[in-house]
PDB file of C-alpha atoms in Angstrom:
ATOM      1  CA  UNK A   1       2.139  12.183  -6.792  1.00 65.00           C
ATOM      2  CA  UNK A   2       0.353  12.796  -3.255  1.00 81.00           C
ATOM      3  CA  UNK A   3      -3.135  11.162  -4.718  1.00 92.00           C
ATOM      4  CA  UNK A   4      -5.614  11.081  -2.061  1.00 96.00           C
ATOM      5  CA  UNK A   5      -6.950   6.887  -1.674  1.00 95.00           C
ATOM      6  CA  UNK A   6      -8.539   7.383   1.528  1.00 95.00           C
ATOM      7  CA  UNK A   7     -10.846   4.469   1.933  1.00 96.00           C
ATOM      8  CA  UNK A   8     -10.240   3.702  -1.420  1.00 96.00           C
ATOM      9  CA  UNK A   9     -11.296  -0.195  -2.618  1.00 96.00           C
ATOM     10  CA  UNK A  10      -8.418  -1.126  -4.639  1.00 95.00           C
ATOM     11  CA  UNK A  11      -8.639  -4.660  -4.068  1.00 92.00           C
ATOM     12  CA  UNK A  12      -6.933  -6.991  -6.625  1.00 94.00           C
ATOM     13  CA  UNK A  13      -5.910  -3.716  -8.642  1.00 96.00           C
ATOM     14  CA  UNK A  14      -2.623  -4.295 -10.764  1.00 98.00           C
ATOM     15  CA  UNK A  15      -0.863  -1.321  -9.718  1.00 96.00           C
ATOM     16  CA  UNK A  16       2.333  -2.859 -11.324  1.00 98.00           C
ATOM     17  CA  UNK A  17       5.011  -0.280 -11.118  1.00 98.00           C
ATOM     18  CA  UNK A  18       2.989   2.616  -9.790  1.00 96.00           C
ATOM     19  CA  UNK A  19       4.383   5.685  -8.827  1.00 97.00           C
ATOM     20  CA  UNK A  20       1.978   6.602  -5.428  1.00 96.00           C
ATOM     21  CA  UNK A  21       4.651   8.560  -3.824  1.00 96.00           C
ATOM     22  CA  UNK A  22       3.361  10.459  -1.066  1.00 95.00           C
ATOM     23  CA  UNK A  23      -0.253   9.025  -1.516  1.00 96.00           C
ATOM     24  CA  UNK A  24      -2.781   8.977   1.547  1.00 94.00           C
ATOM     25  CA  UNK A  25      -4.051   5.199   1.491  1.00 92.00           C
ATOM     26  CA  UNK A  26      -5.385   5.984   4.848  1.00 90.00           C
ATOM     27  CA  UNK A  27      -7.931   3.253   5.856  1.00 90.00           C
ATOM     28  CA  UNK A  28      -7.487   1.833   2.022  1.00 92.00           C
ATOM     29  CA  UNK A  29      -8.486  -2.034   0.895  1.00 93.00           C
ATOM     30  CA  UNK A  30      -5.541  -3.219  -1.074  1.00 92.00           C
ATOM     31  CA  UNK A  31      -6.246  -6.768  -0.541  1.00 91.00           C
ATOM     32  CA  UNK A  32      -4.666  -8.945  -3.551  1.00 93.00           C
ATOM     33  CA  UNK A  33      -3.484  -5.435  -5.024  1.00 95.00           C
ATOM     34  CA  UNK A  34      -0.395  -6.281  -7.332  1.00 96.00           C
ATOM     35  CA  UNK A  35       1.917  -3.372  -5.840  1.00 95.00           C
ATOM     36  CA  UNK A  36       5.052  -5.586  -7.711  1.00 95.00           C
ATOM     37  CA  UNK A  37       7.922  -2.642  -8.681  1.00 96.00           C
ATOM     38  CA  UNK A  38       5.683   0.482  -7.207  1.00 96.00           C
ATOM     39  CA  UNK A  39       6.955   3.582  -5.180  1.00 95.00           C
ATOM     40  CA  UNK A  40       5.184   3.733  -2.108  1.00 93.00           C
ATOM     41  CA  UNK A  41       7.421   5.994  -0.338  1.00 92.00           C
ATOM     42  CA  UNK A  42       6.586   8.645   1.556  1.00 92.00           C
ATOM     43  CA  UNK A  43       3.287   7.222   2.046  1.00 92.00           C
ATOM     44  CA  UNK A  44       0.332   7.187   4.750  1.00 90.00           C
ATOM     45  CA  UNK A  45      -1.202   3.948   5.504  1.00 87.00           C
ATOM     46  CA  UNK A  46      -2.949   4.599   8.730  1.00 84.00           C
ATOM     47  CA  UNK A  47      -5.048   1.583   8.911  1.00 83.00           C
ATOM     48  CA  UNK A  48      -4.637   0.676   5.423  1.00 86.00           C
ATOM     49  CA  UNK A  49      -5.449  -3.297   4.587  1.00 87.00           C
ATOM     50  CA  UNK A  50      -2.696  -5.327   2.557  1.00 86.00           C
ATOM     51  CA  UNK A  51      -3.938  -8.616   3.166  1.00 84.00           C
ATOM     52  CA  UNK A  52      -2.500 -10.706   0.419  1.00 88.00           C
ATOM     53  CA  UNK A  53      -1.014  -8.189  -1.605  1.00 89.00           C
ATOM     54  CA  UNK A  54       2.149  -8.301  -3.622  1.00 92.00           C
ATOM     55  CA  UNK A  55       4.905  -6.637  -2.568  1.00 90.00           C
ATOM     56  CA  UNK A  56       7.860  -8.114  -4.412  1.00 92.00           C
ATOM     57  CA  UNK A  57      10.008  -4.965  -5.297  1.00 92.00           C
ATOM     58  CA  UNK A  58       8.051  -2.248  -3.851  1.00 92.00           C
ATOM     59  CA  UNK A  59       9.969   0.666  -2.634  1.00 91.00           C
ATOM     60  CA  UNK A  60       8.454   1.158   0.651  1.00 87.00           C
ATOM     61  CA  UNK A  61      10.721   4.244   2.116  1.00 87.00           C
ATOM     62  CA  UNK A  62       9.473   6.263   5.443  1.00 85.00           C
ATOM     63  CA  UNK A  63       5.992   5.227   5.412  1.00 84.00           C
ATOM     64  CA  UNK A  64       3.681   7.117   7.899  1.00 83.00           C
ATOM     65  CA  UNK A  65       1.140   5.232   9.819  1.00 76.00           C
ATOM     66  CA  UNK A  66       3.161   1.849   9.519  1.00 63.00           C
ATOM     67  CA  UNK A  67       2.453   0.319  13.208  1.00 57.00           C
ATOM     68  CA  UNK A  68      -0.022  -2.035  14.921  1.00 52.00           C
ATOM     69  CA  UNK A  69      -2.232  -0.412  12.362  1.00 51.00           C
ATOM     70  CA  UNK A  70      -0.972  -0.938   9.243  1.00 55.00           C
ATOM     71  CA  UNK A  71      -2.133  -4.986   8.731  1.00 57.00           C
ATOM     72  CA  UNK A  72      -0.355  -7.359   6.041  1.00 60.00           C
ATOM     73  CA  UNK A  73      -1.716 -10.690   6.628  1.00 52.00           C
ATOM     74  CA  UNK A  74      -0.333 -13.590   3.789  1.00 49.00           C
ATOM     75  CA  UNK A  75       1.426 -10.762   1.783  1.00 47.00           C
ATOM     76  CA  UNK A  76       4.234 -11.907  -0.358  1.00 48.00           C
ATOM     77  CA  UNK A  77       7.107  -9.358   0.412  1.00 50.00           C
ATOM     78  CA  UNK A  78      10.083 -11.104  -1.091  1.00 44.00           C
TER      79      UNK A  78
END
């Protein structure tokens, strides 16, 4: 895919079983986002904010950016 969501809002999207492999969410708002099922692999997420978003059954495979920076408060990553 490689789609380009840098500083993107996508808060409280549905974005059920999304293919966004190799998408830049670079400094993105995904707070509430429904991410349930989607490919997030290969990924950047420098900075990107997951706060309550849902995880369950993402495929979440050699992310870039994933450290101190990458914040997931009261996600639900079952």
């Amino acid at each position: 895919m490689n789609a380009d969501f840098t500083d993107a809002t996508l808060n409280g999207v549905s974005l059920v079983g999304a293919d966004l492999t190799g998408a830049d969410l670079s400094h993105a708002n995904l707070n509430g986002a429904d991410l349930r099922g989607a490919d997030l692999s290969y990924t950047t997420m420098v900075s990107a904010y997951l706060g309550s978003a849902i995880l369950t059954g993402a495929v979440m495979v050699d992310i870039q950016g994933c450290d101190d920076s990458l914040r997931l408060p009261d996600c639900y990553l079952d």
